[in-house]
Amino acid sequence: MSVMVAPATAIADKNMPDTEGHFGQYGGRYVPETLVYPLQQLEDEYARAQTDLEFQRELSYYLREFCGRPTPLYFAERLTRELGGAKIYLKREDLLHTGAHKINNAIGQILLAKRMGKTRIIAETGAGQHGVATATVSAMFGMKCVIYMGAVDCKRQELNVYRMKMLGAEVVPVQAGQKTLKEAVNEAMRDWVTNVRTTHYILGTAYGAHPYPVMVRNFHRIIGDEARRQILEKEERLPDLLIACVGGGSNAIGLFYPFLDDPTVRMLGVEAGGEGILPEKHAARFQGGSLGVLQGTRSYILQDEFGQIQQTHSVSAGLDYAAVGPEHAWLRDQGRVDYSYATDQKALEAFMRLARLEGIIPALESSHAVAAAIERAPSFSRDSLIIINLSGRGDKDVMQVAQKVGLHMPA
Amino acid sequence: MNRIEQRFSTLRAEGRKGLVIYIGAGDPNLEATHRLALEFDRVGVDVLELGVPFSDPLADGIVNQLAAQRGLESGTTPPRVLDTIAAIRRESQIPIVLYIYFNLLHRVGVAEFIQAAAKAGVDGLLVLDLPPEEADGYEGLMKAAELCAIWLVAPTTPEDRVAKIVRRATGFVYYVSREGVTGMQQTVSRSIGAMTDVIRRHTPIPIAVGFGISNADQARQVAESAEAIVVGSAVVNRIAEFGRSPELVAKVGGFVRELAEALKPR
């Protein structure tokens, strides 16, 4: 993690995307013709829902009563003391029902699916948190649910596979390619193209064809809206730095977006550095990637000289993905958000450290954000404030981490 | 006149239906692709649609996904596909369309790719995941290079959008006859005629219908409502079956000849 956080003076244009889903040169709608009209219908329905008070009321009701919002903004006292720098707050998305921020978007999208008269739900999942959230809301609303998940991810996030099955979803292990998140998205898109009249695709991150990136961001902005209000209540001032992990980038954009107009608030997105920035050993698109078009949108992707998508690696299934959400690419170009990475090793250390110091077991994805905070907090003064988005809890990772840290685990 | 336009004008003059055959380039290797192209020309194929293998072919069913995988494994890159087409051109004037995912153009630069394709002897591009809304630069470049930009119309495309798409069409309009990925099916969709009628209300350009046609009977049936039919997975399946066997070209050529025969006026 060597990228410096630049002083934040730039104000990014919050009026993005444009009407066709572009964030500057990023975003858009690069899909086979069969999906264009269904995406336009989704865009129109979403626009209607945004101004429909009844929809908004229903959404807030479920977010409050079913999901458990608002989530606390918790002062991590021992971590702060030990690092000896900035005061660290944790936005506790891990306390939401199903265990991660993903439910914010899943609830929003299933209410849209209901409005559109869809009866069948599909989704992709990497770590399984989006799959569990989708299976959960499908169960709630009595809809048939199919989740596509890479076969490698099924194995490393087994707990979540069982949870989805218990919730009544069919889990389809995807055997193509490297058998992780990217292949699960391909398979979900194939299903959607085939069953588009009856089926809504609850895409789980701020990625894909318009309107998904903007819609998913808006369903998650409640994270930042709450955090902003909470920090003003507790500290009577805005934070100096926000930190979140970035796979597709939904939890990060959810936290960042409501602070974009606050010039003193700096932001850091943390990608998966895997085993280091070498081809096929990481998933840090801003480190080793280049501009490309994949799975419906234009953004930074990991690809070879001919445009074939490269393999990725991360200890964290949720960050192990070859592309990053288009709005992140845009915010990076604007100099509004900085992006760094944490290696597998640093994430594992952060996982253990948060557990031991705060009694909170974070998801491996969120551990990347914690790792970045551990690195940076000491260089901040004691009166400065950092908010980490603790996007999910680590129950799903317990077996994997136990094996990985093995002998290194303190007795 | 571009070879595709030339061919469709000949077909119209002779009162024949066109046969478009899809195969994955480099499956099982580019040498086989070269030999298959020449054989297709000989047995009466009107347009060769050559799939450029991509790591993430999300519009393709399992048959064509596996073909792309075999293509990548045999070392097939876009420049090598173009080299093969240049070699085919020394022996054959069969019209050639590249079926390709946009990232492969985007990576080297859309302008550079189009120029290289035209130079190699490609006649048209069908970019799967590039709808007209994202294609402003692309269309001008295609026109300048005298390549046909082939556009897709799907069963989900409403009529006002059909009008918008076919206004841009050059060469032929590709009607995807069903919702779904590429692949074979038992029966062909009954709504084909209704949709080709819609398309015809907005353009005089020939229509090719594809996605799912797998035998001579289906070919004949679909050809009633279109100027051409596209057969892909059924051919690719036979390539997979014979692979590197010395019988490959004869067997696949034989199957394609049956399809060509089925389309002849009776």
PDB file of C-alpha atoms in Angstrom, chain A residues 20 22 27-38 40 176-177 182-183 185-187 189-191 193-197 290-296 298 301 303-310, chain B residues 52-61 65 69 72 76-79 102-108 128-134 152-158 161 164-165 176 178-181 211:
ATOM      1  CA  GLU A  20     -27.278   6.817 -20.924  1.00  0.00           C
ATOM      2  CA  HIS A  22     -21.949   7.173 -18.587  1.00  0.00           C
ATOM      3  CA  GLY A  27     -20.091   3.068 -17.755  1.00  0.00           C
ATOM      4  CA  GLY A  28     -22.703   2.767 -20.487  1.00  0.00           C
ATOM      5  CA  ARG A  29     -24.636  -0.225 -21.707  1.00  0.00           C
ATOM      6  CA  TYR A  30     -22.635  -2.807 -23.635  1.00  0.00           C
ATOM      7  CA  VAL A  31     -24.997  -5.761 -23.854  1.00  0.00           C
ATOM      8  CA  PRO A  32     -26.476  -8.087 -26.476  1.00  0.00           C
ATOM      9  CA  GLU A  33     -29.567  -6.642 -28.131  1.00  0.00           C
ATOM     10  CA  THR A  34     -31.938  -8.993 -26.282  1.00  0.00           C
ATOM     11  CA  LEU A  35     -31.134  -7.191 -23.018  1.00  0.00           C
ATOM     12  CA  VAL A  36     -31.346  -3.593 -24.219  1.00  0.00           C
ATOM     13  CA  TYR A  37     -35.103  -3.218 -23.955  1.00  0.00           C
ATOM     14  CA  PRO A  38     -35.380  -5.036 -20.593  1.00  0.00           C
ATOM     15  CA  GLN A  40     -34.616   0.301 -20.521  1.00  0.00           C
ATOM     16  CA  ALA A 176     -16.213 -22.360 -16.444  1.00  0.00           C
ATOM     17  CA  GLY A 177     -12.894 -20.494 -16.455  1.00  0.00           C
ATOM     18  CA  LYS A 182     -16.641 -13.316 -13.187  1.00  0.00           C
ATOM     19  CA  GLU A 183     -17.870 -16.658 -14.490  1.00  0.00           C
ATOM     20  CA  VAL A 185     -21.811 -13.122 -13.732  1.00  0.00           C
ATOM     21  CA  ASN A 186     -21.476 -14.595 -17.254  1.00  0.00           C
ATOM     22  CA  GLU A 187     -23.782 -17.448 -16.326  1.00  0.00           C
ATOM     23  CA  MET A 189     -26.376 -13.000 -17.804  1.00  0.00           C
ATOM     24  CA  ARG A 190     -26.940 -16.090 -19.973  1.00  0.00           C
ATOM     25  CA  ASP A 191     -29.860 -17.067 -17.766  1.00  0.00           C
ATOM     26  CA  VAL A 193     -31.027 -13.344 -21.725  1.00  0.00           C
ATOM     27  CA  THR A 194     -32.967 -16.617 -21.866  1.00  0.00           C
ATOM     28  CA  ASN A 195     -35.667 -15.876 -19.257  1.00  0.00           C
ATOM     29  CA  VAL A 196     -35.845 -12.120 -19.366  1.00  0.00           C
ATOM     30  CA  ARG A 197     -39.641 -11.887 -19.573  1.00  0.00           C
ATOM     31  CA  SER A 290      -6.437  -0.889 -18.149  1.00  0.00           C
ATOM     32  CA  LEU A 291      -9.530   0.539 -19.806  1.00  0.00           C
ATOM     33  CA  GLY A 292     -11.843  -2.108 -21.236  1.00  0.00           C
ATOM     34  CA  VAL A 293     -15.404  -3.303 -21.711  1.00  0.00           C
ATOM     35  CA  LEU A 294     -16.623  -6.287 -19.736  1.00  0.00           C
ATOM     36  CA  GLN A 295     -20.046  -7.567 -18.684  1.00  0.00           C
ATOM     37  CA  GLY A 296     -21.977  -4.546 -19.825  1.00  0.00           C
ATOM     38  CA  ARG A 298     -16.614   0.301 -19.660  1.00  0.00           C
ATOM     39  CA  ILE A 301     -10.254  -4.320 -16.098  1.00  0.00           C
ATOM     40  CA  GLN A 303      -6.755  -8.011 -19.398  1.00  0.00           C
ATOM     41  CA  ASP A 304      -3.966  -9.144 -21.670  1.00  0.00           C
ATOM     42  CA  GLU A 305      -2.595  -7.309 -24.725  1.00  0.00           C
ATOM     43  CA  PHE A 306      -5.384  -8.729 -26.952  1.00  0.00           C
ATOM     44  CA  GLY A 307      -8.280  -7.913 -24.605  1.00  0.00           C
ATOM     45  CA  GLN A 308      -8.739 -11.389 -23.118  1.00  0.00           C
ATOM     46  CA  ILE A 309      -9.694 -11.127 -19.446  1.00  0.00           C
ATOM     47  CA  GLN A 310      -6.969 -12.238 -17.069  1.00  0.00           C
TER      48      GLN A 310
ATOM     49  CA  VAL B  52     -13.229 -14.631 -32.623  1.00  0.00           C
ATOM     50  CA  PRO B  53     -12.576 -16.507 -29.370  1.00  0.00           C
ATOM     51  CA  PHE B  54     -13.087 -14.427 -26.225  1.00  0.00           C
ATOM     52  CA  SER B  55     -12.435 -15.405 -22.630  1.00  0.00           C
ATOM     53  CA  ASP B  56     -15.929 -14.346 -21.479  1.00  0.00           C
ATOM     54  CA  PRO B  57     -18.483 -15.104 -24.211  1.00  0.00           C
ATOM     55  CA  LEU B  58     -21.590 -14.199 -22.224  1.00  0.00           C
ATOM     56  CA  ALA B  59     -23.994 -14.299 -25.185  1.00  0.00           C
ATOM     57  CA  ASP B  60     -23.005 -17.829 -26.103  1.00  0.00           C
ATOM     58  CA  GLY B  61     -24.402 -21.173 -25.095  1.00  0.00           C
ATOM     59  CA  GLN B  65     -18.301 -21.405 -25.290  1.00  0.00           C
ATOM     60  CA  GLN B  69     -12.125 -22.260 -25.259  1.00  0.00           C
ATOM     61  CA  LEU B  72      -7.948 -19.895 -27.116  1.00  0.00           C
ATOM     62  CA  THR B  76      -5.871 -18.106 -31.519  1.00  0.00           C
ATOM     63  CA  THR B  77      -5.501 -14.342 -31.146  1.00  0.00           C
ATOM     64  CA  PRO B  78      -7.306 -11.648 -33.149  1.00  0.00           C
ATOM     65  CA  PRO B  79      -4.190 -10.859 -35.249  1.00  0.00           C
ATOM     66  CA  PHE B 102     -16.370  -5.482 -28.207  1.00  0.00           C
ATOM     67  CA  ASN B 103     -13.429  -5.646 -25.807  1.00  0.00           C
ATOM     68  CA  LEU B 104     -11.273  -7.292 -28.473  1.00  0.00           C
ATOM     69  CA  LEU B 105     -11.721  -4.214 -30.699  1.00  0.00           C
ATOM     70  CA  HIS B 106     -11.555  -1.777 -27.825  1.00  0.00           C
ATOM     71  CA  ARG B 107      -8.264  -3.137 -26.545  1.00  0.00           C
ATOM     72  CA  VAL B 108      -6.270  -2.426 -29.697  1.00  0.00           C
ATOM     73  CA  LEU B 128     -22.296  -8.836 -29.960  1.00  0.00           C
ATOM     74  CA  ASP B 129     -22.236  -6.437 -27.077  1.00  0.00           C
ATOM     75  CA  LEU B 130     -22.182  -3.126 -28.908  1.00  0.00           C
ATOM     76  CA  PRO B 131     -25.710  -1.754 -29.243  1.00  0.00           C
ATOM     77  CA  PRO B 132     -26.209   1.262 -31.567  1.00  0.00           C
ATOM     78  CA  GLU B 133     -26.344   3.639 -28.569  1.00  0.00           C
ATOM     79  CA  GLU B 134     -22.653   2.999 -27.862  1.00  0.00           C
ATOM     80  CA  LEU B 152     -28.926  -7.587 -34.231  1.00  0.00           C
ATOM     81  CA  VAL B 153     -32.672  -7.431 -33.694  1.00  0.00           C
ATOM     82  CA  ALA B 154     -34.105  -9.592 -30.879  1.00  0.00           C
ATOM     83  CA  PRO B 155     -37.611 -10.794 -30.032  1.00  0.00           C
ATOM     84  CA  THR B 156     -37.558  -8.309 -27.148  1.00  0.00           C
ATOM     85  CA  THR B 157     -36.819  -5.362 -29.464  1.00  0.00           C
ATOM     86  CA  PRO B 158     -39.921  -3.125 -29.688  1.00  0.00           C
ATOM     87  CA  ARG B 161     -36.324   0.411 -31.687  1.00  0.00           C
ATOM     88  CA  LYS B 164     -33.922   2.853 -35.173  1.00  0.00           C
ATOM     89  CA  ILE B 165     -31.611  -0.152 -35.551  1.00  0.00           C
ATOM     90  CA  VAL B 176     -31.956 -13.440 -33.275  1.00  0.00           C
ATOM     91  CA  ARG B 178     -35.306 -16.383 -29.758  1.00  0.00           C
ATOM     92  CA  GLU B 179     -34.428 -15.053 -26.359  1.00  0.00           C
ATOM     93  CA  GLY B 180     -31.383 -16.831 -25.087  1.00  0.00           C
ATOM     94  CA  VAL B 181     -27.820 -17.663 -25.829  1.00  0.00           C
ATOM     95  CA  PHE B 211     -29.965 -18.734 -33.071  1.00  0.00           C
TER      96      PHE B 211
END
